[in-house]
Short mmCIF file of C-alpha atoms and ligand atoms in Angstrom, two decimals:
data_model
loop_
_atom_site.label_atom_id
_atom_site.label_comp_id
_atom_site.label_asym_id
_atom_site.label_seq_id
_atom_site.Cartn_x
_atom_site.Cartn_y
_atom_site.Cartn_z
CA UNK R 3 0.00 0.00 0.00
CA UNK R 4 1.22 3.32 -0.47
CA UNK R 5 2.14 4.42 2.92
CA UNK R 6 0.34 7.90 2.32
CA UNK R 7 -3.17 6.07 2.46
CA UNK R 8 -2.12 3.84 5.19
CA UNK R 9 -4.30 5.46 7.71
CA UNK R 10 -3.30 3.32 10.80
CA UNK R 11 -3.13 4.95 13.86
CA UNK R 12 -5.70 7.87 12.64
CA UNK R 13 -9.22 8.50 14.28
CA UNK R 14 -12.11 9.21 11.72
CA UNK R 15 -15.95 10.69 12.47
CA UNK R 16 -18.58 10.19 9.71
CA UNK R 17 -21.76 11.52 10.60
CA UNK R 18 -24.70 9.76 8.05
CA UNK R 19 -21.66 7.00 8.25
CA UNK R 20 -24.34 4.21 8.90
CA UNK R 21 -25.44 3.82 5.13
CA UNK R 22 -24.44 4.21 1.32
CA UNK R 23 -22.06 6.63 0.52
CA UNK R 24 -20.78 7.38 3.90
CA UNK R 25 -20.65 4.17 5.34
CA UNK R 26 -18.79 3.22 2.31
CA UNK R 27 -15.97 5.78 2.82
CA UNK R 28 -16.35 4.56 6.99
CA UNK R 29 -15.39 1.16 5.65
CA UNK R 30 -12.46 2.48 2.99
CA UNK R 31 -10.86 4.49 5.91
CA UNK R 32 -11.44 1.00 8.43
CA UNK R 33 -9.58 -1.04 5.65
CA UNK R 34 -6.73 1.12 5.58
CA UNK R 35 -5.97 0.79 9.59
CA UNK R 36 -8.35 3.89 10.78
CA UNK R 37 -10.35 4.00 14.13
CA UNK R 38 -13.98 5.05 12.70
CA UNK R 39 -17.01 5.78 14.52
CA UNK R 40 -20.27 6.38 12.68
CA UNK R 41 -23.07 8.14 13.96
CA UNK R 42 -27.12 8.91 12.17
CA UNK R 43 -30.74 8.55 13.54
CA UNK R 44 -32.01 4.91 13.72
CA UNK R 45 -29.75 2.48 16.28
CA UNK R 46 -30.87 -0.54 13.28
CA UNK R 47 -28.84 1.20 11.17
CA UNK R 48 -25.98 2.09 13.63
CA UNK R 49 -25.89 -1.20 14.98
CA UNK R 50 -25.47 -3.05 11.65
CA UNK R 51 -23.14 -0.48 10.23
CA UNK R 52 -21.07 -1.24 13.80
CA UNK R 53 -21.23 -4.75 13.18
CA UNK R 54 -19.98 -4.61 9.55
CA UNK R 55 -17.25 -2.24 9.71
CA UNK R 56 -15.85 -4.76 12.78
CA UNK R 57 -14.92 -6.70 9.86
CA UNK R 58 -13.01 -4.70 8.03
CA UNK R 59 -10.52 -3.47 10.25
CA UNK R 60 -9.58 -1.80 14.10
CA UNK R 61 -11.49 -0.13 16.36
CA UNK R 62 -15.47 1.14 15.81
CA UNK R 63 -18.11 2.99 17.34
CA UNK R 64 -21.85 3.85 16.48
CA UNK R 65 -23.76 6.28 18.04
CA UNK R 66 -27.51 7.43 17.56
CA UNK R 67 -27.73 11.28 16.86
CA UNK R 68 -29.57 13.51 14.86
CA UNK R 69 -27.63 16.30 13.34
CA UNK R 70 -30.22 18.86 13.48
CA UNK R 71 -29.84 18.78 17.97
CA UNK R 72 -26.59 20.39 18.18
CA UNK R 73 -26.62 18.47 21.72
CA UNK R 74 -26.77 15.01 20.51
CA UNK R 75 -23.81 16.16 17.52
CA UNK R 76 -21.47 17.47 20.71
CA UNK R 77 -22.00 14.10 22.18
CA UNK R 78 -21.18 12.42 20.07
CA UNK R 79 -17.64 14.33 19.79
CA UNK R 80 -17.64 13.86 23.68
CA UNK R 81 -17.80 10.65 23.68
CA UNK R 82 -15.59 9.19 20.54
CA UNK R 83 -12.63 12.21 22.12
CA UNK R 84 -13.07 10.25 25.73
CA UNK R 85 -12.39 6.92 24.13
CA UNK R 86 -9.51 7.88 21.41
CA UNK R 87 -8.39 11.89 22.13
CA UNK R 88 -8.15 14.30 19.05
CA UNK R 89 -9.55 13.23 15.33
CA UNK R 90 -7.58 13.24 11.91
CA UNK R 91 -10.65 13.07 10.05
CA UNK R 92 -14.12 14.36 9.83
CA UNK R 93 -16.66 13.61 7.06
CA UNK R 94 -20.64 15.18 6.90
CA UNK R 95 -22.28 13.23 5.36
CA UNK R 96 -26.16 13.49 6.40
CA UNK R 97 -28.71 14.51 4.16
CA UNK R 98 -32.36 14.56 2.98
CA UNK R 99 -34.01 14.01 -0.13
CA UNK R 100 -37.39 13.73 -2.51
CA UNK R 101 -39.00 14.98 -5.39
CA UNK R 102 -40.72 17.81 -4.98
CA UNK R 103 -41.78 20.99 -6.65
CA UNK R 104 -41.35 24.66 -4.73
CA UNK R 105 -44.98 25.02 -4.98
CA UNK R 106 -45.67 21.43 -3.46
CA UNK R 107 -43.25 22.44 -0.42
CA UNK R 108 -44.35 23.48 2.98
CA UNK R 109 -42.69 25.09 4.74
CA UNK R 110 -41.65 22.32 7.06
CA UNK R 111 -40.81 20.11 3.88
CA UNK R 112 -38.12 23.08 2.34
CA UNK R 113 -36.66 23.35 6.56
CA UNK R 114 -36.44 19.82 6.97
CA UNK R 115 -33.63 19.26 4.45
CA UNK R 116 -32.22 22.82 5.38
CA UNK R 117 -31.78 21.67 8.78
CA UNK R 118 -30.53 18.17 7.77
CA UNK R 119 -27.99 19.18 4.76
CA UNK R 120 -27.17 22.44 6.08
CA UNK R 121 -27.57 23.33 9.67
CA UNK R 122 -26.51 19.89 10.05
CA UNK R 123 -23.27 20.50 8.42
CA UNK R 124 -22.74 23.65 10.50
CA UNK R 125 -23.64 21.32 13.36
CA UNK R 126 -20.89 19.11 13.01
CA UNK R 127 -18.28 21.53 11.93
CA UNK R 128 -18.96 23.67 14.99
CA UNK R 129 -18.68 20.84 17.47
CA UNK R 130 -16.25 19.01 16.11
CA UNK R 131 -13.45 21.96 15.47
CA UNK R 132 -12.44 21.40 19.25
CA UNK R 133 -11.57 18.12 19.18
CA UNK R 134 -9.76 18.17 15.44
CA UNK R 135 -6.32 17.81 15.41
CA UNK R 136 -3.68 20.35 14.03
CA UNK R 137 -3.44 18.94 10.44
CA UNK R 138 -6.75 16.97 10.27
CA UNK R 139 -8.72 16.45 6.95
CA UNK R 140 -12.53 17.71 7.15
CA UNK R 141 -14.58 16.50 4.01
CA UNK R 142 -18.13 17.94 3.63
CA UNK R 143 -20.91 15.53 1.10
CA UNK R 144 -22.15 18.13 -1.03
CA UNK R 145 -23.90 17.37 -4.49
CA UNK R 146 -23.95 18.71 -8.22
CA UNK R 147 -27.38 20.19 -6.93
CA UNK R 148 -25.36 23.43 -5.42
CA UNK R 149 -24.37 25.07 -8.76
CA UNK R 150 -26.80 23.51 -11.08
CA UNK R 151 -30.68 24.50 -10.65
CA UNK R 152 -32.22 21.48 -10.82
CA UNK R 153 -36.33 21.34 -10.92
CA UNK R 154 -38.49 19.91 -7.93
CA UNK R 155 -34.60 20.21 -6.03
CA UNK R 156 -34.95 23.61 -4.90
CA UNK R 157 -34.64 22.06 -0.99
CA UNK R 158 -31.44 20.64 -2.10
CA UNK R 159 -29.98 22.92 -4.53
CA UNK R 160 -30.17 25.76 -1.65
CA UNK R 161 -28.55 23.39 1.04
CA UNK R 162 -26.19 21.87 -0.72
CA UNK R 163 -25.12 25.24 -2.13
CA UNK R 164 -24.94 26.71 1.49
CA UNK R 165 -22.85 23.53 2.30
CA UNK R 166 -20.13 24.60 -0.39
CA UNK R 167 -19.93 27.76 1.23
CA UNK R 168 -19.66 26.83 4.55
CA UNK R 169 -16.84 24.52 3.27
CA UNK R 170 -14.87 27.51 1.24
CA UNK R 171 -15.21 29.86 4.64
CA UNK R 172 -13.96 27.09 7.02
CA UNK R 173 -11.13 26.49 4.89
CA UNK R 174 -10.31 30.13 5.47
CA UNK R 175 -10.93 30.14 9.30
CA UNK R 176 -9.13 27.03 10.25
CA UNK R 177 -6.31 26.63 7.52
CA UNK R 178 -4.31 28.44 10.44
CA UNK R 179 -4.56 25.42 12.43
CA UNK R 180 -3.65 23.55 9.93
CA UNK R 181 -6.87 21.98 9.16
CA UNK R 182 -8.50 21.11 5.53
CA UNK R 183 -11.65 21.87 4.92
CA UNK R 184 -13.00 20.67 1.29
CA UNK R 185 -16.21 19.08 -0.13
CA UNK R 186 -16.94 15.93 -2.23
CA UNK R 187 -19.99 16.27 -4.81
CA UNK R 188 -20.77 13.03 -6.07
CA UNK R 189 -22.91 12.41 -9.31
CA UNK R 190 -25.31 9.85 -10.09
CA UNK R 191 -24.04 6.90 -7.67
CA UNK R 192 -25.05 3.30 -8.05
CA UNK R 193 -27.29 1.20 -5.45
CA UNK R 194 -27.48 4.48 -3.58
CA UNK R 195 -30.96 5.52 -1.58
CA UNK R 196 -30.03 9.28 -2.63
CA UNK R 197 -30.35 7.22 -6.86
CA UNK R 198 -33.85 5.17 -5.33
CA UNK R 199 -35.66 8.79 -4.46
CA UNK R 200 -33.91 10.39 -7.72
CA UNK R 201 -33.48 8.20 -10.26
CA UNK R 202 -36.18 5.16 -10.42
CA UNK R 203 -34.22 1.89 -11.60
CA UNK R 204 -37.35 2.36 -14.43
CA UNK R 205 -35.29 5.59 -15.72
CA UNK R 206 -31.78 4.82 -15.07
CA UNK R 207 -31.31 3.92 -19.18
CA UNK R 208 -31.87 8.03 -19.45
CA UNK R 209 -30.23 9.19 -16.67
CA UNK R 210 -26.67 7.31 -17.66
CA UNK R 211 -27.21 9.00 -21.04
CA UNK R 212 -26.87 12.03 -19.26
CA UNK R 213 -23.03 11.00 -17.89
CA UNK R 214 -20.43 11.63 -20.36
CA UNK R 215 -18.60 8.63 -19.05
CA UNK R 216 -21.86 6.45 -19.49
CA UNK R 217 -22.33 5.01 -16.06
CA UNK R 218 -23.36 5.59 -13.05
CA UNK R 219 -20.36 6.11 -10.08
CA UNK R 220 -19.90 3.45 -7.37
CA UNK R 221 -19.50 3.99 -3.77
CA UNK R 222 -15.90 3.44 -3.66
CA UNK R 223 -15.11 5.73 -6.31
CA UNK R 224 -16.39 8.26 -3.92
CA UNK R 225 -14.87 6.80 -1.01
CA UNK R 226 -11.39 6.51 -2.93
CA UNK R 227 -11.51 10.30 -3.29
CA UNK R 228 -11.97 10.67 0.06
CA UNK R 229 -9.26 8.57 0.88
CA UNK R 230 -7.11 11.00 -1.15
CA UNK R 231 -7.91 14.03 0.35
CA UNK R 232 -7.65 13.13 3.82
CA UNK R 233 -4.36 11.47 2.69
CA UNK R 234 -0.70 13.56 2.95
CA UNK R 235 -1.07 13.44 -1.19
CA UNK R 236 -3.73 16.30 -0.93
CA UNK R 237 -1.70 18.49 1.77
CA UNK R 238 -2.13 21.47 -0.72
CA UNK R 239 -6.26 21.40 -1.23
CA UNK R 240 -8.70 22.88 1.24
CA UNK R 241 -11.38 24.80 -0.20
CA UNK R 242 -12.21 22.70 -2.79
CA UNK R 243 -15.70 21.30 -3.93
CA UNK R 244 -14.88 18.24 -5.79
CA UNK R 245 -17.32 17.11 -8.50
CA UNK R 246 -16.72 13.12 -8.50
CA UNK R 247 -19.42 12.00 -11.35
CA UNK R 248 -17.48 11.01 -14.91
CA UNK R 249 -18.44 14.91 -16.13
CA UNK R 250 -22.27 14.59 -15.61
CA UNK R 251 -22.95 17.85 -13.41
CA UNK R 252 -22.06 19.80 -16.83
CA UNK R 253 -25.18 17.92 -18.44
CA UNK R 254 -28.03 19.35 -15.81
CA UNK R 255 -28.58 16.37 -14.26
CA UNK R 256 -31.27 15.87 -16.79
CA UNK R 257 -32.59 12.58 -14.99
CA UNK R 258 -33.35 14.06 -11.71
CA UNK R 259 -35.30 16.34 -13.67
CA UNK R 260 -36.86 13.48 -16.08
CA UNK R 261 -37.84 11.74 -12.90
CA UNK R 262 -39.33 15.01 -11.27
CA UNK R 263 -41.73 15.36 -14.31
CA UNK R 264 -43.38 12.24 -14.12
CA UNK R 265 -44.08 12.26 -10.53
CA UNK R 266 -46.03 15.54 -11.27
CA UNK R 267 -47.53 13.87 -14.18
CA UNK R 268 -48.62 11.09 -11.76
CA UNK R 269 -50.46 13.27 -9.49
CA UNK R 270 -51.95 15.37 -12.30
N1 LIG P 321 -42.76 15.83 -1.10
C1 LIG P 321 -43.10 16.98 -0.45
N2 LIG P 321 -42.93 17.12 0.89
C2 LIG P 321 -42.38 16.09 1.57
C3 LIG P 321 -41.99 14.88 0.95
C4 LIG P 321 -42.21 14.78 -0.46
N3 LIG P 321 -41.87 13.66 -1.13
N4 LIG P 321 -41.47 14.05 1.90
C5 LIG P 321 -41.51 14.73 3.07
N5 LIG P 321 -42.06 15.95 2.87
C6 LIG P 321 -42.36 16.95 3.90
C7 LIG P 321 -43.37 16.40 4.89
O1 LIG P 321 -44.71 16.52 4.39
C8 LIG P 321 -43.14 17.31 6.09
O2 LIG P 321 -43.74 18.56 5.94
P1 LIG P 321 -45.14 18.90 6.76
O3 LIG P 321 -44.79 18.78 8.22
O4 LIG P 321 -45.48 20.29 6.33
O5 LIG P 321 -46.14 17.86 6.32
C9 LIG P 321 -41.64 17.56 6.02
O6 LIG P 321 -41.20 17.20 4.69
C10 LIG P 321 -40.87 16.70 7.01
O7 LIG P 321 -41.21 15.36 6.79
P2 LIG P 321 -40.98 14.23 7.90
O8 LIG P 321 -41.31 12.91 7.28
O9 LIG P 321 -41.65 14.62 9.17
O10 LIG P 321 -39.40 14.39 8.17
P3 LIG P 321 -38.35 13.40 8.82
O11 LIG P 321 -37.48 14.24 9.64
O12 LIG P 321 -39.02 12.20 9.43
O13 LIG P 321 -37.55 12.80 7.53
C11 LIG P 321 -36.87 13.33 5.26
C12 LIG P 321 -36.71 13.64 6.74
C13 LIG P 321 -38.25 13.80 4.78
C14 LIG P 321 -35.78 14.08 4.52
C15 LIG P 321 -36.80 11.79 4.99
O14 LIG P 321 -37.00 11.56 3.62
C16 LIG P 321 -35.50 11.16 5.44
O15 LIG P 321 -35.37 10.76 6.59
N6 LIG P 321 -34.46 11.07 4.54
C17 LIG P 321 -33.16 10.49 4.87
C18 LIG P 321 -32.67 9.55 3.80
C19 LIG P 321 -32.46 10.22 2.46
O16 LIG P 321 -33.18 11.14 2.07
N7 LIG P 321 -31.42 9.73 1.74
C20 LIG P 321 -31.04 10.30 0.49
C21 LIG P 321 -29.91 11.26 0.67
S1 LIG P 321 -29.46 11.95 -0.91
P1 LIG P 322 -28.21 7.50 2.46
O1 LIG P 322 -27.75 6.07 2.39
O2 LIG P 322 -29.64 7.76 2.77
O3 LIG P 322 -27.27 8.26 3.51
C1 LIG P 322 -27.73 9.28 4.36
C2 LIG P 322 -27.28 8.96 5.77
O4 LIG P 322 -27.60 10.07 6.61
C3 LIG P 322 -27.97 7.74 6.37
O5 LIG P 322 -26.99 6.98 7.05
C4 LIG P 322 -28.98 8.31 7.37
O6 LIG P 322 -29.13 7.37 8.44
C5 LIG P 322 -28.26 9.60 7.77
N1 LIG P 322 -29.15 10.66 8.21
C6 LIG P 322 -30.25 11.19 7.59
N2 LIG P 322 -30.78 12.17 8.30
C7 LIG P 322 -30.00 12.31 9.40
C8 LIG P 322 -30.03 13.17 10.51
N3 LIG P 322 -30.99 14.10 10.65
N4 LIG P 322 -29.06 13.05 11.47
C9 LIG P 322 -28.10 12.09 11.34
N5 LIG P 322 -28.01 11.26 10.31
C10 LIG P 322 -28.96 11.36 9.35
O7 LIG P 322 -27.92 8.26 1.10
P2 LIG P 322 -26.73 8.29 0.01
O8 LIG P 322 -27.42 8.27 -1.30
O9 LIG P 322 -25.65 7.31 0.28
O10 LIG P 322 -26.17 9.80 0.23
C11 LIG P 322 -25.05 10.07 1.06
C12 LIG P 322 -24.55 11.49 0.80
O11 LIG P 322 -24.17 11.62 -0.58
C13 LIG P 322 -25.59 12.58 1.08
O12 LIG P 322 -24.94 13.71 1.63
C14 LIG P 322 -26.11 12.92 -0.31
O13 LIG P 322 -26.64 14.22 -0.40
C15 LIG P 322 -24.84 12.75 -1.14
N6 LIG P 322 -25.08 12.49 -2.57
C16 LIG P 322 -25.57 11.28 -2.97
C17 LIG P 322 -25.75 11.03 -4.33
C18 LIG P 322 -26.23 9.68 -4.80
O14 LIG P 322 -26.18 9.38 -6.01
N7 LIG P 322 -26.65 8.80 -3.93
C19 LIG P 322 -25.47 12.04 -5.27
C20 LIG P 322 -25.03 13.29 -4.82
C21 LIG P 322 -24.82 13.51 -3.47
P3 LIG P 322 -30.41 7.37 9.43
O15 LIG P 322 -31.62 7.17 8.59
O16 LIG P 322 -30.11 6.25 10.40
O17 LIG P 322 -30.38 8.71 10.13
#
């Protein structure tokens, strides 16, 4: 292995680390030596996250918490910096998604994925700057959705682009202490629940068409470019959103929107 992703001996924090994505780049940094705890909402979901990164590697944690109750996010950092001291790496990963028209959002259906995506990220980042070490890697899971307008995504195009920001201005803040602050925005990726509420398997055919590399991404292609950033080969980057979807955000995402039409054709 090259001994600048050999991450034994780190610490690693993925909140929304319990499924998809995030649990994927959990089990990438577990594989390469990391301690990793994992922390979202439903203890099914941490427990068999727990249980499955065991496999893969050294020591793991789960905890239940809701990143919208700053209290249960400090906690968590409370708890994890008890058992193992200061972190090397932090990921965000929690989010919220559907279909849905502005004019078919309450208010409470717009907030909810504010306070999820956003205030969320905000969440994490404010409790977890404490207990970051001097040099640590912070990655934020943004989405194509924050610089493309994307129909029935307005909920998710203004969090996500919020989360960039956030990401750029933390860079600033903390780059003094050594700390990175950047953001991966994944496209279209495969056997996700984010591709299940977007992309019905039923339209996938037009979605890929809508990739210039003509396939959807894979899990570990995101969690391999997480891997790299937290890694001593990226010591130069913070600031940087990081589009990881073969060239697709360039296209509109044109299946989210393909997908959005039909569900309003469906209740028409
Ligand atoms: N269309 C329009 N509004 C919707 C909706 C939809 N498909 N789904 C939920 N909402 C609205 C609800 O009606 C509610 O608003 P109201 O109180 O005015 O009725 C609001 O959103 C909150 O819904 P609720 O189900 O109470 O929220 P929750 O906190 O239990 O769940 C969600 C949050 C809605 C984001 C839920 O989908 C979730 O838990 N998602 C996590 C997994 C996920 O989305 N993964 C993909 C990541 S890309
Ligand atoms: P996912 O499996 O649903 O992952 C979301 C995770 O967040 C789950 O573990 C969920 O677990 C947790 N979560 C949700 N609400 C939470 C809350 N309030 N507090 C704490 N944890 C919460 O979805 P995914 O598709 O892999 O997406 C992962 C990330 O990639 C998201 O940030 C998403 O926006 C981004 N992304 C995905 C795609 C894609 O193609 N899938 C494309 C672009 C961007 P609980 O239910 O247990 O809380």
């Amino acid at each position: 292995m090259d001994i600048r992703f050999d991450f034994s001996g780190k610490k690693a924090v993925v909140f929304g680390g319990t499924t998809g994505i995030n649990l994927a780049i959990a089990e990438a940094f577990a594989t390469r030596g990391a301690a990793v705890a994992v922390a979202s909402r439903k203890q099914a979901n941490v427990d068999a996250a727990v249980e499955h990164l065991r496999g893969h590697g050294g020591p793991v944690l789960g905890f239940v918490a809701d990143v919208r109750d700053m209290d249960s996010v400090a906690a968590v950092f409370e708890a994890v910096g008890s058992e193992w001291g200061t972190l090397d790496v932090l990921v965000s990963g929690a989010a919220g998604n559907f279909l849905a028209e502005a004019n078919d959002l309450s208010s409470n259906g717009f907030k909810v994925v504010v306070d999820i995506d956003l205030n969320g990220s905000f969440h994490v980042m404010r409790a977890g700057f404490e207990h970051l070490s001097p040099g640590a890697s912070v990655i934020n899971i943004t989405a194509p959705q924050a610089w493309i307008p994307v129909r029935y995504q307005a909920h998710v195009c203004a969090a996500k682009a919020g989360v960039d920001q956030l990401t750029r201005v933390l860079a600033l803040e903390w780059g003094g202490k050594g700390i990175r602050v950047n953001a991966i925005a994944p496209g279209p990726i495969s056997g996700t629940e984010g591709m299940a509420r977007l992309s019905p398997a039923d339209l996938d055919g037009d979605a890929v068409t809508s990739v210039p590399l003509g396939r959807f991404g894979t899990k570990e292609e995101i969690a391999d470019l997480a891997m790299f950033l937290s890694s001593s080969a990226a010591a130069y980057i913070s600031g940087a959103v990081i589009p990881c979807d073969g060239g697709g955000s360039y296209e509109g995402v044109r299946g989210i929107e393909q997908a959005g039409r039909l569900l309003a054709a469906s209740r028409q």
